[in-house]
Amino acid sequence: MKNKLSYGGLWLYLLCHGLTLHAQSTIQGKVTDARDGAPLPGVTVSVKGRSLGTQTDMKGEYRLRVPAGQNTLVFSFIGYLTQEQAIDQQTTINIVLQEDLKKLDEVVVVGYGQQKRRDVTGSIVSIGEAKIKQSPVLSAAQALQGRAPGVYAAQSSNRPGADARVQIRGRRSFNASSDPLYVIDGIPIYVGISELNPNDIASMEVLKDASATAIYGSRGANGVILITTKRGKAGKVTVDYNGYTGVQEPLKLMKTFDGPGYAEYRREAFRNTKNNQYPSDKPDKALDEQLFKQDATVLQNVLNAYDANGNYDPSKIRSTDWGDLVLRTGFIQNHQVSVTAGNDKTKVLFSGSYYQHKGIIRNQDYTRWSLRLNVDQQISNAIRIGMSSVFSSYIQNYGSDLYSATYGINPLSTPYDSSGKLIFQPGNDAQIYNPLYDINGMVDERRKFRFLGSFFGEVQLAEGLKYRINFGPDYGPYRQGEFRSAMTTDRKGGTAWARIYNDSRFAYTLENLLFYNKDFKDHSLGVTLLQSIQEERFERSEEKAFDLPYESQGFYNIGTAVTIDGISSGYSRKRLASFMGRINYSYKDKYLLTLSTRADGSSVLASDNKFDFFPSAALAWRVKQENFMQNAGFFDDLKLRLGYGVTGNSSVDPYETLGSLTKTSYAWDDVPAYGFRPDKIPNPLLHWERTAQYNVGLDFTLLKGRISGTVDAYLQRTSNLIMDRQLPTASGFPNIQYNVGETSNRGIEVSLNTLNVDTKSGFRWTTDWMFYTNRERIERLYGGKKDDVGNKWFIGQPIGVIFDYRMDGIWQNTPEDLALMEEYNRNGSNFAPGKIRLGNVYDPKEHKITADDRTILGYTTPRWIGSLTNTFSFKGLELMVFIYTQQNYLIRTDKRLALAGRYNHMAIDYWTPTNTDGKYPRPSADVENVEFQDLLYYEDGSFVKVKTATLGYNLPSGLLNRLGVRSMKVYISAENPFMFTSADSMDPEVLNDSSSDRNYRTSPVSTPTPRSFLFGLNVGF
Amino acid sequence: MQRITLYICCLALLLSSCKKYLEERLISGVSYDYYDTEDGIEDAVNAAYAELRYPLGREHGFAITEYGTDEYTEGADGAEKATFNQYNTTLNANNGWLHDIWTSYYRGVSITNLCISRIPKINGVNFYTNDANRNMRLGEMRFIRAYCYFMLVQTWGRVPLLLEENIGVQTDFKRAEVAQVYDAIISDLRFAVDNLPATQADYGRATKGAAQHLLAKVYLTRGSAVTDQRGQKATDMDSVIYYGEQVISSGNYALVADYARLWDMNNQKNSEVVFAIQFSKNLLINGDGNKLHLYYGMEYDILPGMQRDVANGRPFKRLRPTDFLMDAYDRKNDSRFYKSFKWAYLCNNEANRPKWDASNAPDPSLVGQPKFNLGDTAVYVSMDRLPDNDPQRARTPYLWISRTQFNPKWYPTLIKFLDPERPDKTEERGSRDFFLMRLAETYLMVAEAYGRKGDFAQAAAYINIVRKRAAYHEGEVKPAQYYLVEGGNPADLTKSTEPLVMVTAADISNDFVNFMLTERMLELHGECMRWYDLVRTEKLVERVKAYNHEAANIRDFHKLRPIPQAHIERLSHPGPKEEEQNPGYY
C-alpha cells in the first residue's frame, strides 16, 4: 500500500501488468458530425465504467484496445449528445454524433475543477469562445456586458485602455471594492485583467452565488470570474489570424453655447447684477463695447454683428468650436496570430497580439502587445505537466482632460492670432489658457509590463485519485512619467514640472490539490481538497520636481530640477494561507449535493484573529429525471437549485489593524522639523466582511432545446461590514475601520435563449434575452438603525442615493411667488425671481430652508438592466444586434454652471424676465456658483443603446478548401451606433469613479464615448 | 506506517509554520509605540506645531476671520463669499470649511494631549534627561493646546473639553461651559509662561513671550464680555496688563522702525515677531504652504501691458478693503495706509502694451507707438476721485484706476501676504511665515486693558508707541500721493508726521471700545483676527451692518459659528438640538 501510493510509476506498472492478463480486442472507427457529415476530431472515446479511453484524430478516426468483458463504448464531445454503443463482435464502429441543443453535457469550469452543466449546483454563467468571438470586443470585461444576468459591467472612463468596472449582484460594501475576484487559468490574481487579449480566452465563467464562490473564501464575496485561456490541440498544426481595424467618432458631445448664444448669455448675466451693468433689453453697441472690451478679438467679433445703423445680426458673429479643436477621428486596430500544434503527448498554443487604439481626444492613445505560450505535456500515463503564460506590455498616453478643458472657453475668442501662432490666453481671461498647448505640453505616459503564469503538475495516484500542484507567479512593474511644459493650462506659463512614479508588484499562488472521484451503482462521489498559500508584495517610489532647466528632458532627468517637490516610497506585503475541502455527491443523477468549506488565514488581520471559515452547501434536483416527468415531453430538462454559502470580502489593507501614524512636516526657520501624528486608530478586532447568500435557481430546456433558460433569485446579507465608522472629530480622529454595518442585496436574474426560426433552407434566428434587477439596502450602520446623514447612508435605502433639496422649478415674478419668497427671505433665504425654487418638504409652513429639507431624490444604480441579442444567420451570413438598457437611476451630470457670463458652459434654456419658461436660473455675473446648483445636475440616466451590430460572412468551405484555408470570416461591426436617452450627459452609462463623493455617479465630463466602425477578418489555416 | 507519520509531521509543520507565514510586520511606517521613545515624542511635538499651519494658511483662514467684517469684504471671486461674507443661509451646520477647521483644532488638541500625557514618562537618552527640558516641551504643548481651545471657544462658544490622551474610539462628548474652557486655557498658559524659555534654540518654537502674549489676549477676550458669559473676572484687565507688560519689558522684542519693512519678505525674522507659524521655501518641509498670498490681490494680470508674474502674485480676488477701512486712516500722515497696499503695477508684458491713437496721443508722431516700455508704470491705483470721463485719463499712458472705479476686481491689494519668493508664478504654496503674534498687538492689548480700566492716559501712551512707528519719520520720503491726492504740501515731503498722529486721553475716552477696534484695524487689518475682535467686543453686528454693505443679512446669532452637523450626527447620545447646536442654527 505504502509503495503504491508513493511510487506512482510502480503502481501504474502493476496496473498495466494486471491488464495484460485479460484478453483484449481492438476497436477502430470514425466519428462524424450529423449536421454535415464532416469528421469530428477530438471526440473522447471511452469504455463505459473504466478509465480507459482515447480521442479521435484530425480525420475523426480512433483506435482503442478494449479488455474482454467490457461491452459498451461511450462517445462524448462538447456540444454534442453523448452516445453509447454496445460492442458485439465487431471491430469497426462508426458513429454519427448529434449536436446537443440542450448543452447539458457542456463542460463548465467551476472553482478548482470542471463539471458538466447538468451537474452544476451553483449559479454559474458560462460565456464561451463563440459568444466572445461573435463581435469584436476591446477588452475581456466588455465581453461580459449584457451577456450574463447579474453582471453589471460599465466603462470607468472612455480613455483608451481604461478598465471596465465589473460588479456582480450589486454592491455589498461601503469600503471595499466591488470588483470580483478574477481567476486566470486557476490562479486567483490581485489586479485587473485589462492586459488580457480577449481573443486568447476560451471561456469565461461567472460564479455568482455563494455556493459557487465560497471555495474562494475570503475573496469570494464579490463573485468570481474564471477565465480559461485557449490551449493547444492534438493533430494538425493550425494557424489562425484574427484582426480588425476601424475608426471612431464621438457618440454625443457636450453642447456648449456658440458665439451668439454666449454673447447674449453674458449680457443677461450682467443685466442681472446689483446695479444692472447692462441696462438694455436688446443688444446695444455702446454697452457691448464696454462688456466685451477685455479682449480686442472678442470685441471685434461682437461688433461685427452691428451694421452702420446699429442693427444687430448675430449670424455675423464667428464662433470657435473649441471642443472640436481637440477631437480627431479615432483609430483602432487589433491583430492576433495564434498557432496550435500537438500530438497525444504534447500540446502547444502560441499566440501573439498587437492592439492599438488612438482615442478621439488628440492626446490619448493606448498600445498593447502580448505573447502567450500554453503547453501541456504528458510525461507518462500518470503524470502530466503544463503551463500557461502570458507576457504583455502596454503604453498608455493618458493625456489630460483636454476635452473638458474646452468647455469654459469663450467661443467668441480664437485659438490663433493673425500670424497663425497659438494665443496663450484666448479671450484675455486670467483663468483661461489655451488647451491646444496641452496636446504636446502635457505628457502622462504609463507603461506596464506583466508576466502572468500558471504552471501545474498532475499525478494520477490511483483510480479516481489525482494530485495536482499549481504555481502561479504574477509580476508587473509599472511606470508613470508625467511632464507638464511651462506653456500649458496647468503650469500657466510658470516653470515646467515633472513626476516619475514606479511601482512593482509580485504575487504568487502555490496550491496543492487532491481530487478523488468514485462512482458506485447509483452514487457518485467527488472530493476536492486544497491547501494553498498566496502572497502579494508591493513597492513604490515617486519623485516630483519643477523648474526644469530645459524642457526637452521630459521626465527623464528630474534631478536637474531647481525645486524638488516631493519624494516618497512605500512597501506592503500581504499573505493568505488557506485550506479547502469540497464534496460533490449525486444520487441517480437526480439529486446533487455540494458541500464545501474553506479556512482562510490572513496576514492583514490581527494575530489572534487571523483565521476565518467560509462554509457552503448546495442542492440540485434534476426534476426531469423523475419518473413522473418522463412523459412531460414539453420539458427536455428541468433542474431546481438551492444554495447557501458564506463568503468574505477582504477589504482590510495591510497593517490596518496595527494603527498607523502619518508624517507631518514643519520648519524651524528653514531647518526641517518632520513629525508623525496619529492617523489610524489600531483595531485588533478587525476581520473580514462576511456575506451570507441564499440562492434559488431553475434551469430549464423546452421544446427540444428551442427554448432554454435560467432563472435565479437571491438574497444576500453582508454583515460585519467594514466601515469607516465616522467619529466626532473632537476625538482627533475622523474615523476608524470597524466591523459594524449590515447590507443586503436581493435580486432576480433571468436569461432566456430562444430559437425563433430554424428553416430547412438554413435560415436561423435566435434571441438571447437577459433581465436583471437588484435592490441593495443598508440594514444597519454603526448606530444600529440610525442613518448617517453626513455620509448619505440611510437605513433601508441603497448605498448609492442622491440626497439633496428638491428643485421645484424657478421662482416667477408673480405676486404669489413674490409673497412666498418674502416669507422665506425673512428667514434668511436669498430667493428672487429667476432663482431656483426649492420644494420645502420638511415643514412647508415654516418657510425656512434647513438641512432637514433635503430628501432622497433617487438611486444611483439602475433599477433594472436588460439586454437583447438577436442573431440571424443564413448559410454563411450572420447578423448580430446587441441592445442594452439600464433603467431608472439618477446620475449627476456636471454642466459646469459656474461664473455665468465669464466662462462658457453647457448651453441651457435659462430664465429671463421675458423667457419665464426657462428651466435654468437666470444667470448673474455677481455669482460664482449658483446656489443649489447641484440640483440642476441630477437627471435620470435611463438609456437604451444599440451596443453592437455585426454583420459577418463565413466563406463556404468548398471554396476555402481549394485555397487551402480551413475557415474564413469577414465582418463589419458598429459599436455604440445608437443611444436613446433623455439625459444631457454625454453618456449616462459611463461612471466616473474619481468623483470625490462615493455616492455620486458623476457622468463623465472628460471624454466623450466613441462610436466605432470596424472591419474584421478571421482566417484559419 | 512510517511514511504516514511523516505525512502527519509535514502537515503539522505546515500548520505551525502557517502562523509564522501570516505574521505581519510594519516596515515602511511606524505605529503608536514609537511615541514612547524619545525620537517618537519629539516627532509628535513637531506634528503638533505642523497642525498650526492648517486653519490659517489657506482659504478657510481668511474666510472665517476677514469675510463678513468691517474691514474687508468680498472681491469678485470666491466660492464661499455668500456664506461667510454675506451671512447667507449656506452658513449653516453643514458647511465643510467650518468642519475642516474644527477637525484641525481638535487634531491639535489630540496630539498635544498625547504629548502631555507621555512626555513625563519618556525614558530620556539625549534630550529628555532633565526636568527643565521635559517641562519646556510640556510648556510648548500646553501652549499649543491652549491656542487650539482659544480658537475653538471663540468660534463656537461651548465646545467639548478634552484634556487627556484619547487614542481610541470616543463618541460621547458633552460641551463644556465657556468659562470652563477659558479656565483650562489659562491653566495651560500659566504653566507655559512658567516653563518656557525666553528664547528657543529652534526658531519658531513657543517661548515665554509668546505664552505671555497669548495669555494676555485670552484675558482680554474673556474680560471684554459685556453680556456674554465667559467666566470673566474683575481682575482680567490687570492680568492683561501684567502679562502684556512682561512681553514689552522683556527686552526680547522691539517694533520694526518702518511699517513697510515689517512686511518685507526678507525680514521675516524681525524683532517684532512674538510668535510666527513657520513656513519654508523648501517645499519638502512646507506642507501645503501659506496660501494667503493668493487671496487679497486685484485683477492686474489681464490689464494692458501686464501678465501674471511671481512678484505680483496670483490674484484670486477674494478680498477687498471696505470703504470704512480706507477712510479710517489719516492717509496723509499715517504711513500705514500707503504701506499696506500696492498702488502701481509695472509693465512686464511688452506684447500687449496699449498704443497711442490719434485721439489721445500727446504728439502726432507717437500715434501707433506703445504708450510705455517694460518697467514703466502700466497700472496705477489711486485714491483720487477723478471722474470716468476726465480727459486727463486718456492722455495718461498707464491705466489710471481712480477710487470712483474701484469694484470687486479693481481695488488696492494688501501687501502683507504677497510672496515674491515663490519658485514659480503658479505655485500656491507660499513660504511667508504667518505672524500670529507681534509686539504692536501686545501694545494695543495693554492699551485696551488700561482704557477699559478707565486709565486713558496710559492707554494713549501705549497707543502712541504704535502710532509713532506708524507715522512718517523725519527724513523719510513720503509717497507722491502725499501731495497728489492727500493734499500734503510738497515741501513737507521728508518731514516727520509723528506729532500729527498722536492721540491724547481726551481723544479716546469717548466710545473707547469702538475707538480701540478701529485702532486695531489700522495696525492689524487683514491679519486674520478681525472677526474674533468684533465678536470679543460684542460689536460684530453693529459694525458689520454699518460698514460691510454685502453683509446686510447678519443677525445677532452669527456671533457664534454653527457646530458642525457631522459632529452632532456622529455622537452616540446626542442631546437635544438646543444643547448640541448654537442658537440660530437649528
Short mmCIF file of N, CA and C in Angstrom, two decimals, chain A residues 632-699:
data_model
loop_
_atom_site.label_atom_id
_atom_site.label_comp_id
_atom_site.label_asym_id
_atom_site.label_seq_id
_atom_site.Cartn_x
_atom_site.Cartn_y
_atom_site.Cartn_z
N ALA A 632 -43.62 14.18 -19.56
CA ALA A 632 -43.75 15.62 -19.82
C ALA A 632 -42.79 16.00 -20.93
N GLY A 633 -43.19 15.65 -22.16
CA GLY A 633 -42.29 15.82 -23.29
C GLY A 633 -41.98 17.27 -23.60
N PHE A 634 -42.81 18.11 -23.07
CA PHE A 634 -42.62 19.53 -23.21
C PHE A 634 -41.24 19.96 -22.71
N PHE A 635 -40.86 19.40 -21.58
CA PHE A 635 -39.57 19.72 -20.98
C PHE A 635 -38.50 18.77 -21.47
N ASP A 636 -37.39 19.32 -21.89
CA ASP A 636 -36.24 18.47 -22.16
C ASP A 636 -35.45 18.28 -20.89
N ASP A 637 -35.41 19.35 -20.12
CA ASP A 637 -34.69 19.25 -18.86
C ASP A 637 -35.23 20.30 -17.92
N LEU A 638 -35.19 19.95 -16.64
CA LEU A 638 -35.66 20.88 -15.63
C LEU A 638 -34.85 20.62 -14.38
N LYS A 639 -34.24 21.62 -13.89
CA LYS A 639 -33.40 21.44 -12.71
C LYS A 639 -33.66 22.57 -11.73
N LEU A 640 -33.81 22.19 -10.48
CA LEU A 640 -34.03 23.18 -9.43
C LEU A 640 -32.77 23.21 -8.56
N ARG A 641 -32.31 24.39 -8.26
CA ARG A 641 -31.10 24.51 -7.46
C ARG A 641 -31.37 25.33 -6.21
N LEU A 642 -30.73 24.93 -5.12
CA LEU A 642 -30.84 25.68 -3.88
C LEU A 642 -29.43 25.82 -3.33
N GLY A 643 -29.05 26.97 -2.91
CA GLY A 643 -27.69 27.10 -2.40
C GLY A 643 -27.61 28.08 -1.26
N TYR A 644 -26.65 27.82 -0.42
CA TYR A 644 -26.37 28.74 0.67
C TYR A 644 -24.87 28.76 0.87
N GLY A 645 -24.34 29.90 1.16
CA GLY A 645 -22.92 29.93 1.42
C GLY A 645 -22.50 31.23 2.06
N VAL A 646 -21.31 31.18 2.61
CA VAL A 646 -20.75 32.37 3.26
C VAL A 646 -19.44 32.70 2.58
N THR A 647 -19.27 33.96 2.25
CA THR A 647 -18.02 34.38 1.65
C THR A 647 -17.51 35.61 2.38
N GLY A 648 -16.27 35.94 2.10
CA GLY A 648 -15.68 37.10 2.78
C GLY A 648 -15.30 38.15 1.78
N ASN A 649 -15.09 39.32 2.30
CA ASN A 649 -14.62 40.41 1.45
C ASN A 649 -13.38 40.97 2.11
N SER A 650 -12.27 40.82 1.43
CA SER A 650 -11.01 41.15 2.10
C SER A 650 -10.68 42.61 1.98
N SER A 651 -11.47 43.44 2.61
CA SER A 651 -11.26 44.87 2.44
C SER A 651 -10.32 45.46 3.47
N VAL A 652 -9.64 44.63 4.23
CA VAL A 652 -8.69 45.17 5.19
C VAL A 652 -7.35 45.35 4.48
N ASP A 653 -6.78 46.52 4.60
CA ASP A 653 -5.48 46.75 3.99
C ASP A 653 -4.39 46.26 4.92
N PRO A 654 -3.22 45.96 4.34
CA PRO A 654 -2.11 45.55 5.20
C PRO A 654 -1.86 46.60 6.28
N TYR A 655 -1.52 46.15 7.46
CA TYR A 655 -1.13 46.99 8.60
C TYR A 655 -2.27 47.81 9.18
N GLU A 656 -3.45 47.62 8.63
CA GLU A 656 -4.60 48.41 9.07
C GLU A 656 -4.90 48.16 10.55
N THR A 657 -4.76 46.92 10.98
CA THR A 657 -5.15 46.61 12.36
C THR A 657 -4.15 47.14 13.38
N LEU A 658 -2.95 47.47 12.90
CA LEU A 658 -1.92 47.92 13.84
C LEU A 658 -2.07 49.39 14.21
N GLY A 659 -2.85 50.09 13.43
CA GLY A 659 -2.90 51.55 13.62
C GLY A 659 -1.69 52.14 12.94
N SER A 660 -1.77 53.38 12.59
CA SER A 660 -0.60 53.95 11.92
C SER A 660 -0.50 55.44 12.18
N LEU A 661 0.69 55.92 11.94
CA LEU A 661 0.97 57.34 12.10
C LEU A 661 1.24 57.91 10.73
N THR A 662 1.02 59.17 10.58
CA THR A 662 1.30 59.76 9.29
C THR A 662 2.31 60.88 9.45
N LYS A 663 3.09 61.07 8.41
CA LYS A 663 4.19 62.01 8.51
C LYS A 663 3.68 63.45 8.39
N THR A 664 4.30 64.32 9.13
CA THR A 664 3.98 65.75 9.02
C THR A 664 5.27 66.49 8.74
N SER A 665 5.14 67.69 8.22
CA SER A 665 6.36 68.47 8.04
C SER A 665 6.17 69.86 8.61
N TYR A 666 7.24 70.37 9.15
CA TYR A 666 7.24 71.72 9.71
C TYR A 666 8.67 72.21 9.59
N ALA A 667 8.88 73.44 9.94
CA ALA A 667 10.22 74.00 9.77
C ALA A 667 10.56 74.87 10.96
N TRP A 668 11.76 74.71 11.48
CA TRP A 668 12.29 75.70 12.42
C TRP A 668 13.11 76.66 11.57
N ASP A 669 12.51 77.80 11.27
CA ASP A 669 13.08 78.67 10.25
C ASP A 669 13.15 77.82 8.98
N ASP A 670 14.34 77.46 8.50
CA ASP A 670 14.36 76.59 7.33
C ASP A 670 14.93 75.21 7.66
N VAL A 671 15.03 74.90 8.96
CA VAL A 671 15.53 73.58 9.37
C VAL A 671 14.34 72.61 9.39
N PRO A 672 14.47 71.48 8.71
CA PRO A 672 13.34 70.54 8.69
C PRO A 672 12.92 70.09 10.08
N ALA A 673 11.63 70.02 10.28
CA ALA A 673 11.09 69.52 11.55
C ALA A 673 9.98 68.53 11.21
N TYR A 674 10.39 67.38 10.74
CA TYR A 674 9.41 66.35 10.38
C TYR A 674 8.80 65.77 11.65
N GLY A 675 7.62 65.29 11.52
CA GLY A 675 6.98 64.68 12.68
C GLY A 675 6.03 63.57 12.25
N PHE A 676 5.43 62.95 13.24
CA PHE A 676 4.41 61.94 12.98
C PHE A 676 3.20 62.21 13.85
N ARG A 677 2.05 62.24 13.22
CA ARG A 677 0.84 62.39 14.03
C ARG A 677 -0.03 61.15 13.88
N PRO A 678 -0.88 60.90 14.87
CA PRO A 678 -1.75 59.73 14.77
C PRO A 678 -2.61 59.82 13.52
N ASP A 679 -2.74 58.71 12.85
CA ASP A 679 -3.54 58.70 11.64
C ASP A 679 -4.72 57.74 11.79
N LYS A 680 -4.38 56.47 12.00
CA LYS A 680 -5.44 55.48 12.14
C LYS A 680 -5.38 54.85 13.54
N ILE A 681 -6.53 54.62 14.08
CA ILE A 681 -6.60 54.02 15.40
C ILE A 681 -6.40 52.51 15.25
N PRO A 682 -5.56 51.90 16.09
CA PRO A 682 -5.40 50.45 15.98
C PRO A 682 -6.72 49.75 16.27
N ASN A 683 -6.97 48.69 15.54
CA ASN A 683 -8.19 47.92 15.80
C ASN A 683 -7.90 46.45 15.62
N PRO A 684 -7.43 45.79 16.69
CA PRO A 684 -7.05 44.37 16.58
C PRO A 684 -8.25 43.47 16.34
N LEU A 685 -9.44 43.97 16.44
CA LEU A 685 -10.62 43.13 16.25
C LEU A 685 -11.11 43.08 14.81
N LEU A 686 -10.44 43.83 13.96
CA LEU A 686 -10.90 43.93 12.58
C LEU A 686 -10.87 42.57 11.89
N HIS A 687 -11.91 42.20 11.21
CA HIS A 687 -11.90 40.97 10.43
C HIS A 687 -12.71 41.15 9.15
N TRP A 688 -12.82 40.06 8.40
CA TRP A 688 -13.45 40.16 7.08
C TRP A 688 -14.92 40.56 7.18
N GLU A 689 -15.35 41.21 6.15
CA GLU A 689 -16.79 41.32 5.95
C GLU A 689 -17.29 39.95 5.51
N ARG A 690 -18.45 39.57 5.98
CA ARG A 690 -18.98 38.24 5.61
C ARG A 690 -20.31 38.40 4.91
N THR A 691 -20.43 37.70 3.80
CA THR A 691 -21.69 37.74 3.07
C THR A 691 -22.30 36.36 3.07
N ALA A 692 -23.50 36.26 3.59
CA ALA A 692 -24.23 35.00 3.53
C ALA A 692 -25.25 35.14 2.42
N GLN A 693 -25.33 34.13 1.60
CA GLN A 693 -26.18 34.27 0.43
C GLN A 693 -27.03 33.03 0.20
N TYR A 694 -28.31 33.26 -0.02
CA TYR A 694 -29.21 32.20 -0.41
C TYR A 694 -29.50 32.38 -1.88
N ASN A 695 -29.57 31.27 -2.57
CA ASN A 695 -29.86 31.35 -3.99
C ASN A 695 -30.82 30.24 -4.36
N VAL A 696 -31.83 30.58 -5.12
CA VAL A 696 -32.66 29.53 -5.66
C VAL A 696 -32.72 29.72 -7.16
N GLY A 697 -32.52 28.65 -7.88
CA GLY A 697 -32.43 28.78 -9.33
C GLY A 697 -33.16 27.66 -10.05
N LEU A 698 -33.52 27.97 -11.25
CA LEU A 698 -34.23 27.00 -12.07
C LEU A 698 -33.59 27.01 -13.44
N ASP A 699 -33.15 25.84 -13.90
CA ASP A 699 -32.62 25.74 -15.26
C ASP A 699 -33.60 24.90 -16.06
#
